[in-house]
Coordinates of C-alpha atoms in Angstrom, one line a residue:
Chain A
X3 CA -89.5 37.4 17.5
X4 CA -87.7 38.9 19.9
X5 CA -85.5 36.4 22.1
X6 CA -86.9 36.3 25.9
X7 CA -85.3 38.7 28.2
X8 CA -82.8 37.1 31.1
X9 CA -80.3 38.5 33.4
X10 CA -76.4 38.0 31.6
X11 CA -76.1 36.6 34.9
X12 CA -76.1 35.3 38.4
X13 CA -74.4 34.1 41.8
X14 CA -75.2 32.3 44.8
X15 CA -72.8 30.4 47.5
X16 CA -73.3 26.7 47.9
X17 CA -76.6 25.8 49.9
X18 CA -78.2 29.0 48.9
X19 CA -80.9 30.2 46.4
X20 CA -81.2 31.7 43.6
X21 CA -84.2 32.7 41.1
X22 CA -83.6 33.7 37.3
X23 CA -86.4 35.7 35.3
X24 CA -87.5 35.4 31.6
X25 CA -89.6 37.8 30.4
X26 CA -91.6 37.7 27.1
X27 CA -94.6 39.1 25.5
X28 CA -98.5 38.3 26.2
X29 CA -97.7 36.5 22.5
X30 CA -95.4 34.1 24.2
X31 CA -94.4 33.5 28.1
X32 CA -97.8 35.3 28.8
X33 CA -100.1 33.7 26.6
X34 CA -99.3 30.2 27.6
X35 CA -98.5 27.7 30.1
X36 CA -95.6 26.3 27.7
X37 CA -91.9 28.1 29.2
X38 CA -89.4 25.8 29.5
X39 CA -86.4 25.4 31.3
X40 CA -82.7 23.8 29.7
X41 CA -79.1 23.8 32.0
X42 CA -76.4 23.9 29.4
X43 CA -72.8 22.8 31.1
X44 CA -69.8 23.9 28.6
X45 CA -69.3 22.1 25.6
X46 CA -72.8 20.2 26.1
X47 CA -76.0 20.1 24.6
X48 CA -79.1 21.7 26.4
X49 CA -80.6 19.3 28.8
X50 CA -84.5 20.2 29.6
X51 CA -84.9 21.3 33.8
X52 CA -88.4 22.6 33.5
X53 CA -91.6 22.1 31.1
X54 CA -95.4 23.8 30.9
X55 CA -93.9 26.1 33.7
X56 CA -93.4 23.8 36.6
X57 CA -92.8 20.2 36.0
X58 CA -89.9 18.4 35.7
X59 CA -89.3 15.9 33.5
X60 CA -87.9 12.3 35.4
X61 CA -84.7 12.6 36.8
X62 CA -84.3 16.6 37.8
X63 CA -83.9 17.1 40.5
X64 CA -87.0 18.7 42.9
X65 CA -84.5 21.4 43.7
X66 CA -85.4 23.0 40.6
X67 CA -88.4 24.8 40.2
X68 CA -90.2 27.0 37.6
X69 CA -93.0 29.1 37.9
X70 CA -94.8 32.1 36.3
X71 CA -96.8 35.6 36.8
X72 CA -97.9 37.4 33.7
X73 CA -95.3 37.5 31.2
X74 CA -92.1 36.6 33.4
X75 CA -91.4 33.0 33.9
X76 CA -88.8 32.4 37.0
X77 CA -86.6 29.3 37.6
X78 CA -85.3 28.7 41.3
X79 CA -82.8 26.8 42.2
X80 CA -82.4 25.7 45.7
X81 CA -79.7 24.1 48.0
X82 CA -77.4 25.3 45.3
X83 CA -74.1 22.8 44.6
X84 CA -70.9 23.2 42.6
X85 CA -72.7 21.0 39.7
X86 CA -75.3 23.6 38.9
X87 CA -72.9 25.9 37.7
X88 CA -73.8 26.1 33.8
X89 CA -75.7 28.1 31.6
X90 CA -79.4 28.5 31.7
X91 CA -82.1 29.4 29.2
X92 CA -85.9 29.4 29.1
X93 CA -87.9 28.9 25.9
X94 CA -91.6 29.9 25.0
X95 CA -94.0 28.1 22.3
X96 CA -95.5 30.9 20.4
X97 CA -98.4 31.5 18.4
X98 CA -97.8 32.5 14.8
X99 CA -99.0 32.0 11.1
X100 CA -96.8 28.7 10.9
X101 CA -98.2 27.3 14.3
X102 CA -95.2 25.6 15.7
X103 CA -92.6 28.4 17.1
X104 CA -89.9 28.8 19.8
X105 CA -88.4 31.8 21.3
X106 CA -85.2 31.3 23.7
X107 CA -83.9 33.6 26.4
X108 CA -80.6 35.0 25.8
X109 CA -79.4 32.4 28.7
X110 CA -77.6 33.3 32.0
X111 CA -74.6 32.5 33.4
X112 CA -74.8 30.9 36.9
X113 CA -71.6 30.8 39.0
X114 CA -71.4 29.3 42.4
X115 CA -69.2 30.9 44.7
Chain B
X28 CA -83.2 4.9 25.3
X29 CA -84.0 7.6 22.9
X30 CA -80.7 8.8 20.6
X31 CA -79.7 11.4 18.9
X32 CA -76.6 11.2 17.2
X33 CA -75.3 13.6 14.7
X34 CA -72.8 13.9 11.8
X35 CA -69.2 15.4 12.6
X36 CA -67.7 18.5 12.5
X37 CA -67.3 20.4 9.1
X38 CA -64.8 23.1 8.2
X39 CA -66.2 24.6 4.6
X40 CA -65.2 27.9 2.6
X41 CA -68.0 30.4 2.1
X42 CA -69.7 29.6 -1.1
X43 CA -69.9 25.8 -0.5
X44 CA -72.6 24.1 0.0
X45 CA -73.2 21.6 3.4
X46 CA -75.8 19.1 4.6
X47 CA -75.4 17.6 8.3
X48 CA -77.4 15.1 10.0
X49 CA -79.5 13.9 12.6
X50 CA -80.1 10.3 13.0
X51 CA -83.0 9.2 15.6
X52 CA -83.3 6.0 17.3
X53 CA -85.0 4.4 19.9
X54 CA -88.4 5.5 19.6
X55 CA -90.8 5.7 16.2
X56 CA -88.9 8.2 14.2
X57 CA -91.9 8.8 12.2
X58 CA -94.1 9.8 15.2
X59 CA -92.2 13.0 16.6
X60 CA -91.2 16.1 15.0
X61 CA -87.2 16.9 15.2
X62 CA -86.4 20.5 15.4
X63 CA -83.0 22.0 14.4
X64 CA -81.4 25.0 17.0
X65 CA -78.8 27.1 16.1
X66 CA -76.1 28.2 18.9
X67 CA -73.2 31.2 17.9
X68 CA -70.0 31.4 19.5
X69 CA -70.6 32.3 23.1
X70 CA -74.3 33.6 22.3
X71 CA -77.2 31.9 22.8
X72 CA -80.2 29.2 21.4
X73 CA -82.0 30.1 18.4
X74 CA -85.0 28.2 16.9
X75 CA -84.6 27.3 13.1
X76 CA -87.2 24.8 12.1
X77 CA -89.0 22.0 12.6
X78 CA -89.6 19.0 10.4
X79 CA -92.2 15.8 11.1
X80 CA -90.3 12.8 9.2
X81 CA -93.9 11.1 9.1
X82 CA -94.8 13.3 6.2
X83 CA -92.2 16.0 5.7
X84 CA -94.6 19.0 7.0
X85 CA -91.6 21.4 7.3
X86 CA -92.2 25.0 9.4
X87 CA -89.3 27.2 9.9
X88 CA -89.0 30.4 12.0
X89 CA -89.1 33.7 10.0
X90 CA -85.4 34.4 10.8
X91 CA -84.1 31.0 8.7
X92 CA -86.8 31.1 6.1
X93 CA -84.9 31.0 3.1
X94 CA -81.3 30.5 4.4
X95 CA -81.5 26.7 5.4
X96 CA -83.4 23.3 4.4
X97 CA -84.9 20.7 6.6
X98 CA -85.6 17.5 5.6
X99 CA -85.5 14.1 6.4
X100 CA -85.2 10.4 5.3
X101 CA -88.1 8.3 7.1
X102 CA -86.8 5.2 5.7
X103 CA -82.9 5.7 7.8
X104 CA -84.5 7.8 10.5
X105 CA -82.3 10.8 9.9
X106 CA -83.1 14.4 9.5
X107 CA -81.4 17.0 7.6
X108 CA -79.8 20.4 7.9
X109 CA -78.3 22.2 4.5
X110 CA -76.8 25.1 3.6
X111 CA -76.7 25.7 -0.7
X112 CA -74.2 28.8 -0.1
X113 CA -72.3 29.0 3.0
X114 CA -71.4 32.3 4.9
X115 CA -68.6 33.1 7.2
X116 CA -72.3 34.3 9.7
X117 CA -73.1 30.7 9.4
X118 CA -70.3 29.5 11.9
X119 CA -71.7 28.0 14.9
X120 CA -72.9 25.1 16.9
X121 CA -76.3 23.3 15.5
X122 CA -78.0 21.0 17.4
X123 CA -81.1 19.0 16.5
X124 CA -83.6 18.1 19.4
X125 CA -87.1 16.3 19.1
X126 CA -90.3 17.7 21.4
X127 CA -91.7 15.7 23.7
X128 CA -95.2 14.0 22.3
X129 CA -97.1 17.1 23.1
X130 CA -94.5 19.5 21.1
X131 CA -94.1 22.0 23.6
X132 CA -90.5 21.3 24.7
X133 CA -87.5 19.7 23.8
X134 CA -87.1 16.8 25.6
X135 CA -83.8 14.8 24.0
X136 CA -80.9 16.5 22.0
X137 CA -78.2 15.8 19.7
X138 CA -74.6 16.1 20.8
X139 CA -74.2 18.8 18.4
X140 CA -72.4 19.7 15.2
X141 CA -69.6 22.3 14.5
X142 CA -69.9 24.0 11.4
X143 CA -66.9 26.4 10.6
X144 CA -67.4 28.5 7.6
X145 CA -63.8 30.4 6.4
X146 CA -61.5 31.1 3.9

């Protein structure tokens, strides 16, 4: 299956809000409410930030929020902070003959100006 | 505390075999799936496959089917990813990751194992 489509980069100033989009198809993003978002700092493992489109794991700042409309999911970070500078990946559970299947987006580099 | 601890970095030659590991602790190892994710240098995440250590049920991404083998030894709470004949294009960071109980997202990740394949 094809990777989900994300912008290569986004940027914002401290205190501002940014939104990262993640576009898939009706077979993945649009077909299930199982979109998740991961934050990855350089040289580190990914960290789960959002699951099931809009839920935050315990310990994740409420500055992070998720939504979905049709085949496109979005991650919004409000009140940008320097520590938010990282790569962000979306992911969607998908349907296939193997029953368990995931597809990731290509990643978006967030720069805090 | 849930932890996934992976084996150390490897440097191999093309054609060699390799098996890397991921040891789980702090939870019931046989009750959760464990997946493997590849990240090639400077690139994004790719899901490779997943195993349920309780009964060794294994599923592969079509992109990786036949290219790697995923296994687990529940007696030592360890999952494995192995290659029979490495290629230069296998050079990447490999992460193990545990999905949540609902098996829809990966809520715990290992620290990664860097595999370098070079002649």
